[in-house]
């Protein structure tokens, strides 16, 4: 099997930031799960109920099942991230057991981190046969700053938004919250077309 040269794991900046916050907050270990896109971008990290010690975090099968049942895209939950607290980053026997327990038809991305901001990333596949790609590069995917401008341009080019206009009541009071619309130049103060100038020209 030819392994892609550029096999790497990408993770949304927001997801990575959450992982570092939880790593800082946890006295020892903790685990979280995340979704993985088809082009291997990890995002949407979420915690689930767990009991952790300084050196272990066991995946509680009941908590895991509960998490997946309430998840909007359970089939996309294919990343397991955990921290080793102050210990080094490596794959322990227990980690190997966790990864085996999360086996699926597509792939599983695993990331282990520690409080020193070290990390290790790997991808495991079980189909067509069992393979582990370890020590993969982990790239942070930053939000695209150009995107807002591009979206604005496209929005303005394609979308016309109608403003609902509520009529003033008989006293001329406008409905609450509605600003007085500026009077167009062709309209006189009673709302009629201002023909004064046109008539003057015609005459
Ligand atoms: Zn571990």
Tab-separated table of C-alpha atoms and ligand atoms in Angstrom:
chain	number	residue	atom	x	y	z
A	1	UNK	CA	0.000	0.000	0.000
A	2	UNK	CA	1.388	3.355	-1.032
A	3	UNK	CA	1.161	5.807	1.822
A	4	UNK	CA	0.483	9.345	0.801
A	5	UNK	CA	3.627	11.421	1.301
A	6	UNK	CA	1.675	14.388	2.545
A	7	UNK	CA	-0.438	12.548	5.086
A	8	UNK	CA	-0.983	14.968	7.909
A	9	UNK	CA	-3.559	15.906	10.489
A	10	UNK	CA	-5.068	19.369	10.457
A	11	UNK	CA	-6.983	20.824	13.348
A	12	UNK	CA	-9.131	23.946	13.595
A	13	UNK	CA	-7.432	26.679	15.619
A	14	UNK	CA	-10.506	26.906	17.838
A	15	UNK	CA	-10.370	23.179	18.591
A	16	UNK	CA	-6.664	23.306	19.423
A	17	UNK	CA	-7.211	26.266	21.720
A	18	UNK	CA	-9.918	24.409	23.645
A	19	UNK	CA	-7.609	21.412	24.020
A	20	UNK	CA	-4.864	23.606	25.484
A	21	UNK	CA	-7.337	25.231	27.909
A	22	UNK	CA	-8.561	21.845	29.143
A	23	UNK	CA	-4.971	20.588	29.346
A	24	UNK	CA	-4.140	23.564	31.583
A	25	UNK	CA	-7.268	23.062	33.703
A	26	UNK	CA	-6.816	19.321	34.258
A	27	UNK	CA	-4.586	18.316	37.160
A	28	UNK	CA	-3.656	15.157	35.251
A	29	UNK	CA	-5.238	13.489	32.264
A	30	UNK	CA	-8.456	14.148	30.407
A	31	UNK	CA	-10.006	12.951	27.146
A	32	UNK	CA	-12.180	14.554	24.530
A	33	UNK	CA	-13.669	13.565	21.196
A	34	UNK	CA	-13.854	15.500	17.962
A	35	UNK	CA	-15.176	15.284	14.447
A	36	UNK	CA	-12.993	14.633	11.399
A	37	UNK	CA	-13.775	15.809	7.866
A	38	UNK	CA	-13.013	13.750	4.753
A	39	UNK	CA	-9.798	15.698	4.209
A	40	UNK	CA	-8.711	14.981	7.790
A	41	UNK	CA	-9.473	18.250	9.548
A	42	UNK	CA	-10.231	17.812	13.223
A	43	UNK	CA	-12.829	20.177	14.674
A	44	UNK	CA	-15.727	20.476	17.089
A	45	UNK	CA	-13.917	19.070	20.119
A	46	UNK	CA	-16.233	18.126	22.961
A	47	UNK	CA	-15.788	16.845	26.470
A	48	UNK	CA	-17.879	13.971	27.777
A	49	UNK	CA	-18.477	12.711	31.290
A	50	UNK	CA	-15.331	11.078	32.657
A	51	UNK	CA	-13.438	10.254	35.806
A	52	UNK	CA	-9.725	10.962	35.521
A	53	UNK	CA	-6.693	10.350	37.712
A	54	UNK	CA	-3.245	11.888	37.417
A	55	UNK	CA	-2.116	9.062	35.153
A	56	UNK	CA	-5.160	7.599	33.489
A	57	UNK	CA	-8.323	8.437	31.709
A	58	UNK	CA	-10.555	5.506	31.002
A	59	UNK	CA	-13.157	5.775	28.317
A	60	UNK	CA	-16.379	5.000	30.090
A	61	UNK	CA	-18.433	3.074	27.521
A	62	UNK	CA	-21.741	4.338	28.939
A	63	UNK	CA	-20.605	7.969	28.805
A	64	UNK	CA	-19.299	7.386	25.295
A	65	UNK	CA	-22.590	5.880	24.142
A	66	UNK	CA	-24.511	8.763	25.723
A	67	UNK	CA	-22.218	11.247	23.980
A	68	UNK	CA	-22.691	9.643	20.560
A	69	UNK	CA	-26.464	9.349	20.930
A	70	UNK	CA	-26.779	13.088	21.569
A	71	UNK	CA	-24.180	14.113	18.962
A	72	UNK	CA	-25.471	15.706	15.753
A	73	UNK	CA	-22.995	13.853	13.527
A	74	UNK	CA	-21.991	10.696	15.394
A	75	UNK	CA	-20.564	9.183	12.189
A	76	UNK	CA	-18.098	12.083	12.039
A	77	UNK	CA	-16.775	11.567	15.571
A	78	UNK	CA	-13.474	10.006	14.591
A	79	UNK	CA	-10.888	11.784	16.709
A	80	UNK	CA	-9.791	10.972	20.238
A	81	UNK	CA	-7.640	13.548	21.985
A	82	UNK	CA	-6.200	13.148	25.456
A	83	UNK	CA	-3.631	14.785	27.686
A	84	UNK	CA	-0.884	13.174	29.713
A	85	UNK	CA	-0.743	16.144	32.080
A	86	UNK	CA	2.881	16.657	33.091
A	87	UNK	CA	4.100	13.359	31.582
A	88	UNK	CA	5.669	12.941	28.163
A	89	UNK	CA	3.617	12.312	25.072
A	90	UNK	CA	3.654	8.657	23.971
A	91	UNK	CA	1.137	5.888	23.312
A	92	UNK	CA	0.675	3.817	26.448
A	93	UNK	CA	-0.764	0.296	26.574
A	94	UNK	CA	-3.991	1.812	27.810
A	95	UNK	CA	-3.995	4.281	24.903
A	96	UNK	CA	-3.594	1.398	22.450
A	97	UNK	CA	-6.579	-0.289	24.099
A	98	UNK	CA	-8.643	2.924	23.825
A	99	UNK	CA	-7.764	3.278	20.137
A	100	UNK	CA	-8.698	-0.365	19.493
A	101	UNK	CA	-11.994	0.276	21.291
A	102	UNK	CA	-12.751	3.192	18.963
A	103	UNK	CA	-12.097	1.161	15.783
A	104	UNK	CA	-14.356	2.066	12.853
A	105	UNK	CA	-14.625	1.498	9.092
A	106	UNK	CA	-13.007	4.782	8.095
A	107	UNK	CA	-10.194	5.966	10.366
A	108	UNK	CA	-9.423	7.224	13.834
A	109	UNK	CA	-7.272	10.279	14.464
A	110	UNK	CA	-5.572	10.227	17.866
A	111	UNK	CA	-3.720	13.134	19.411
A	112	UNK	CA	-1.931	13.068	22.745
A	113	UNK	CA	-0.774	16.333	24.327
A	114	UNK	CA	0.772	17.479	27.608
A	115	UNK	CA	1.103	20.633	29.687
A	116	UNK	CA	4.425	21.441	28.022
A	117	UNK	CA	2.498	21.979	24.774
A	118	UNK	CA	3.992	18.821	23.271
A	119	UNK	CA	1.873	16.579	21.094
A	120	UNK	CA	1.854	13.443	18.971
A	121	UNK	CA	-0.657	12.628	16.262
A	122	UNK	CA	-1.527	9.374	14.495
A	123	UNK	CA	-4.129	7.879	12.225
A	124	UNK	CA	-5.320	4.298	12.541
A	125	UNK	CA	-7.249	2.393	9.911
A	126	UNK	CA	-8.828	-1.050	10.160
A	127	UNK	CA	-10.030	-1.453	6.563
A	128	UNK	CA	-8.899	-3.021	4.255
A	129	UNK	CA	-6.342	-3.992	6.907
A	130	UNK	CA	-4.985	-2.678	10.166
A	131	UNK	CA	-2.423	0.134	9.790
A	132	UNK	CA	-1.082	2.890	12.040
A	133	UNK	CA	0.479	6.064	10.649
A	134	UNK	CA	2.324	7.536	13.609
A	135	UNK	CA	4.203	10.800	14.224
A	136	UNK	CA	2.196	12.696	11.650
A	137	UNK	CA	2.544	16.446	11.263
A	138	UNK	CA	-0.214	18.364	13.036
A	139	UNK	CA	-1.132	21.622	11.358
A	140	UNK	CA	-3.347	24.275	12.847
A	141	UNK	CA	-5.988	25.506	10.431
A	142	UNK	CA	-6.498	29.203	10.980
A	143	UNK	CA	-9.782	30.940	10.227
A	144	UNK	CA	-9.635	32.424	6.715
A	145	UNK	CA	-9.464	36.189	7.218
A	146	UNK	CA	-10.134	36.865	3.513
A	147	UNK	CA	-13.356	34.883	3.612
A	148	UNK	CA	-15.486	37.594	5.234
A	149	UNK	CA	-14.676	40.083	2.457
A	150	UNK	CA	-15.319	37.532	-0.282
A	151	UNK	CA	-18.622	36.492	1.302
A	152	UNK	CA	-19.691	40.119	1.628
A	153	UNK	CA	-19.002	40.733	-2.059
A	154	UNK	CA	-21.009	37.673	-3.112
A	155	UNK	CA	-23.829	38.495	-0.691
A	156	UNK	CA	-24.149	42.031	-2.003
A	157	UNK	CA	-24.054	40.795	-5.603
A	158	UNK	CA	-26.791	38.189	-5.163
A	159	UNK	CA	-29.029	39.024	-2.233
A	160	UNK	CA	-31.655	41.755	-2.073
A	161	UNK	CA	-33.163	42.191	1.361
A	162	UNK	CA	-36.606	43.743	1.506
A	163	UNK	CA	-37.292	45.960	4.506
A	164	UNK	CA	-40.791	45.478	5.865
A	165	UNK	CA	-42.347	48.947	6.031
A	166	UNK	CA	-45.039	49.383	8.683
A	167	UNK	CA	-47.417	52.256	8.113
A	168	UNK	CA	-47.691	55.111	10.640
A	169	UNK	CA	-50.974	55.155	12.619
A	170	UNK	CA	-53.639	57.846	12.032
A	171	UNK	CA	-51.806	60.306	14.285
A	172	UNK	CA	-48.700	59.846	12.188
A	173	UNK	CA	-46.870	57.883	14.944
A	174	UNK	CA	-44.522	55.296	13.552
A	175	UNK	CA	-44.575	51.764	14.976
A	176	UNK	CA	-42.091	51.328	17.832
A	177	UNK	CA	-38.556	50.689	16.778
A	178	UNK	CA	-39.087	51.838	13.243
A	179	UNK	CA	-36.939	54.742	12.243
A	180	UNK	CA	-38.370	57.472	10.094
A	181	UNK	CA	-37.248	56.642	6.588
A	182	UNK	CA	-35.485	59.500	4.832
A	183	UNK	CA	-37.865	61.026	2.307
A	184	UNK	CA	-36.769	60.362	-1.288
A	185	UNK	CA	-35.971	63.564	-3.206
A	186	UNK	CA	-38.950	63.080	-5.570
A	187	UNK	CA	-41.490	62.905	-2.725
A	188	UNK	CA	-43.097	65.943	-1.082
A	189	UNK	CA	-43.882	65.991	2.664
A	190	UNK	CA	-47.295	64.393	2.106
A	191	UNK	CA	-45.805	61.445	0.252
A	192	UNK	CA	-46.862	62.634	-3.201
A	193	UNK	CA	-44.446	62.877	-6.095
A	194	UNK	CA	-43.001	66.364	-6.023
A	195	UNK	CA	-43.824	67.565	-9.520
A	196	UNK	CA	-43.137	71.243	-8.884
A	197	UNK	CA	-39.834	71.321	-10.753
A	198	UNK	CA	-41.033	69.084	-13.581
A	199	UNK	CA	-44.125	71.201	-14.082
A	200	UNK	CA	-41.996	74.317	-14.059
A	201	UNK	CA	-39.857	72.823	-16.819
A	202	UNK	CA	-42.919	71.768	-18.765
A	203	UNK	CA	-44.387	75.185	-18.521
B	1	LIG	ZN1	-2.241	8.249	27.051
